[in-house]
């Protein structure tokens, strides 16, 4: 297929290893089988996008990688360490993770800088050091000058930038992003997509990014994992090899549109 390379990805070490993972939720109405037995390997510094219909288990997979949910079966290793020892979580493995959710989830009663520095505050970093770091991060994500403002004084896009700054505050090796730009208008979303690519290239982190948007997936990803409807299982894996940094013009290339069309076809076939 055009624009999709058969070449093997560079052999970086595996950062997230999801082996035979399955998730069932017991509920009063019966068991919800959210994620079918799945194997996913994400390599260091890879940008992987999970794409799939609503309810197919994307958030569940992300929450399991984050150690917020325990799989019903299978194992998850992060940076070579098992996330779970029986029903106990490995706190060391979790130290590598930063998470950004669909809505920014800022504390409304704290300033932007305090929000951004919150993970450092929780880790006991001194006031002076965390305020310095918060200012540098606000600059990095493009909200310089808004450090002292309240979340309600910022636009949705700026709040999302603050949430990204917060997730970056302790230099996590892995960023998990659950539809972080889903609530933004199309133009702001384009800007944020460029921004996240830029940050990822600077920080050299590993990203697992969930989206509903096919174009966003193709723009951002090294690899797109398309999931089937519930119980989620891997339907296809698409490597995207456009050179980086990509700009929005890449979306007008026939190869880009071919991949979008192909993925849309696969999604429609599942309906
Ligand atoms: N705590 C829970 N208890 C019971 N069922 C759950 C729970 N969490 C998720 N589910 C169910 O598991 C399935 C997968 O949910 P999940 O939130 O992972 O989907 P998703 O792919 O993120 O959907 P969306 O694109 O709408 O965000 C859904 O059917 C959901 O109702
Ligand atoms: Mg979700």
mmCIF file of N, CA, C and O and ligand atoms in Angstrom, residues 25 27 32 34 52-60 179 212 230, ligand 1:
data_model
loop_
_atom_site.group_PDB
_atom_site.id
_atom_site.type_symbol
_atom_site.label_atom_id
_atom_site.label_comp_id
_atom_site.label_asym_id
_atom_site.label_seq_id
_atom_site.Cartn_x
_atom_site.Cartn_y
_atom_site.Cartn_z
ATOM 1 N N UNK A 25 -15.178 -6.621 32.777
ATOM 2 C CA UNK A 25 -15.702 -5.893 33.930
ATOM 3 C C UNK A 25 -16.930 -6.627 34.465
ATOM 4 O O UNK A 25 -17.915 -6.745 33.735
ATOM 5 N N UNK A 27 -20.287 -6.569 36.193
ATOM 6 C CA UNK A 27 -21.273 -5.540 36.540
ATOM 7 C C UNK A 27 -22.531 -6.257 37.030
ATOM 8 O O UNK A 27 -22.678 -7.468 36.809
ATOM 9 N N UNK A 32 -18.977 -7.455 31.347
ATOM 10 C CA UNK A 32 -18.711 -6.730 30.105
ATOM 11 C C UNK A 32 -17.308 -7.114 29.641
ATOM 12 O O UNK A 32 -16.326 -6.869 30.341
ATOM 13 N N UNK A 34 -14.571 -6.149 27.706
ATOM 14 C CA UNK A 34 -14.153 -4.880 27.087
ATOM 15 C C UNK A 34 -13.006 -5.079 26.101
ATOM 16 O O UNK A 34 -13.007 -4.520 25.009
ATOM 17 N N UNK A 52 -10.275 3.473 16.971
ATOM 18 C CA UNK A 52 -11.337 2.468 16.946
ATOM 19 C C UNK A 52 -12.661 3.061 17.346
ATOM 20 O O UNK A 52 -12.709 4.157 17.903
ATOM 21 N N UNK A 53 -13.748 2.338 17.073
ATOM 22 C CA UNK A 53 -15.077 2.876 17.353
ATOM 23 C C UNK A 53 -15.298 3.111 18.843
ATOM 24 O O UNK A 53 -14.618 2.509 19.685
ATOM 25 N N UNK A 54 -16.265 3.941 19.137
ATOM 26 C CA UNK A 54 -16.588 4.246 20.529
ATOM 27 C C UNK A 54 -16.918 2.962 21.285
ATOM 28 O O UNK A 54 -17.624 2.096 20.774
ATOM 29 N N UNK A 55 -16.372 2.840 22.468
ATOM 30 C CA UNK A 55 -16.690 1.698 23.318
ATOM 31 C C UNK A 55 -15.864 0.449 23.026
ATOM 32 O O UNK A 55 -16.118 -0.612 23.594
ATOM 33 N N UNK A 56 -14.846 0.563 22.143
ATOM 34 C CA UNK A 56 -14.093 -0.645 21.759
ATOM 35 C C UNK A 56 -12.996 -0.982 22.761
ATOM 36 O O UNK A 56 -12.326 -1.994 22.619
ATOM 37 N N UNK A 57 -12.781 -0.118 23.751
ATOM 38 C CA UNK A 57 -11.821 -0.484 24.788
ATOM 39 C C UNK A 57 -10.535 0.336 24.790
ATOM 40 O O UNK A 57 -9.576 -0.010 25.478
ATOM 41 N N UNK A 58 -10.521 1.445 24.056
ATOM 42 C CA UNK A 58 -9.294 2.249 23.964
ATOM 43 C C UNK A 58 -8.884 2.820 25.327
ATOM 44 O O UNK A 58 -7.733 2.704 25.743
ATOM 45 N N UNK A 59 -9.850 3.435 26.002
ATOM 46 C CA UNK A 59 -9.543 4.007 27.318
ATOM 47 C C UNK A 59 -9.160 2.906 28.304
ATOM 48 O O UNK A 59 -8.238 3.071 29.106
ATOM 49 N N UNK A 60 -9.838 1.787 28.192
ATOM 50 C CA UNK A 60 -9.528 0.654 29.076
ATOM 51 C C UNK A 60 -8.081 0.209 28.875
ATOM 52 O O UNK A 60 -7.353 -0.040 29.851
ATOM 53 N N UNK A 179 -7.616 10.918 23.806
ATOM 54 C CA UNK A 179 -8.359 11.945 23.064
ATOM 55 C C UNK A 179 -8.123 13.336 23.630
ATOM 56 O O UNK A 179 -9.072 14.047 23.943
ATOM 57 N N UNK A 212 -10.397 9.326 17.935
ATOM 58 C CA UNK A 212 -11.475 8.910 17.026
ATOM 59 C C UNK A 212 -11.176 9.386 15.610
ATOM 60 O O UNK A 212 -11.848 8.995 14.676
ATOM 61 N N UNK A 230 -16.201 -3.715 20.557
ATOM 62 C CA UNK A 230 -16.083 -4.509 21.776
ATOM 63 C C UNK A 230 -16.452 -5.968 21.559
ATOM 64 O O UNK A 230 -17.480 -6.231 20.922
HETATM 65 N N1 LIG B 1 -15.529 0.321 35.020
HETATM 66 C C1 LIG B 1 -16.294 -0.252 34.079
HETATM 67 N N2 LIG B 1 -17.292 -1.087 34.409
HETATM 68 C C2 LIG B 1 -18.042 -1.698 33.459
HETATM 69 N N3 LIG B 1 -17.870 -1.519 32.139
HETATM 70 C C3 LIG B 1 -16.901 -0.694 31.752
HETATM 71 C C4 LIG B 1 -16.068 -0.003 32.689
HETATM 72 N N4 LIG B 1 -15.172 0.747 31.995
HETATM 73 C C5 LIG B 1 -15.458 0.555 30.695
HETATM 74 N N5 LIG B 1 -16.484 -0.306 30.543
HETATM 75 C C6 LIG B 1 -17.052 -0.792 29.279
HETATM 76 O O1 LIG B 1 -15.994 -1.318 28.499
HETATM 77 C C7 LIG B 1 -16.152 -0.967 27.136
HETATM 78 C C8 LIG B 1 -14.914 -0.215 26.671
HETATM 79 O O2 LIG B 1 -14.898 1.070 27.271
HETATM 80 P P1 LIG B 1 -13.799 2.158 26.938
HETATM 81 O O3 LIG B 1 -14.105 3.332 27.751
HETATM 82 O O4 LIG B 1 -12.466 1.527 27.084
HETATM 83 O O5 LIG B 1 -14.086 2.436 25.396
HETATM 84 P P2 LIG B 1 -13.435 3.521 24.426
HETATM 85 O O6 LIG B 1 -12.929 2.786 23.250
HETATM 86 O O7 LIG B 1 -12.482 4.351 25.186
HETATM 87 O O8 LIG B 1 -14.704 4.371 23.991
HETATM 88 P P3 LIG B 1 -14.796 5.942 23.616
HETATM 89 O O9 LIG B 1 -14.207 6.035 22.242
HETATM 90 O O10 LIG B 1 -16.249 6.198 23.606
HETATM 91 O O11 LIG B 1 -14.058 6.714 24.653
HETATM 92 C C9 LIG B 1 -17.418 -0.143 27.056
HETATM 93 O O12 LIG B 1 -18.462 -0.978 26.661
HETATM 94 C C10 LIG B 1 -17.625 0.347 28.465
HETATM 95 O O13 LIG B 1 -18.992 0.511 28.742
#
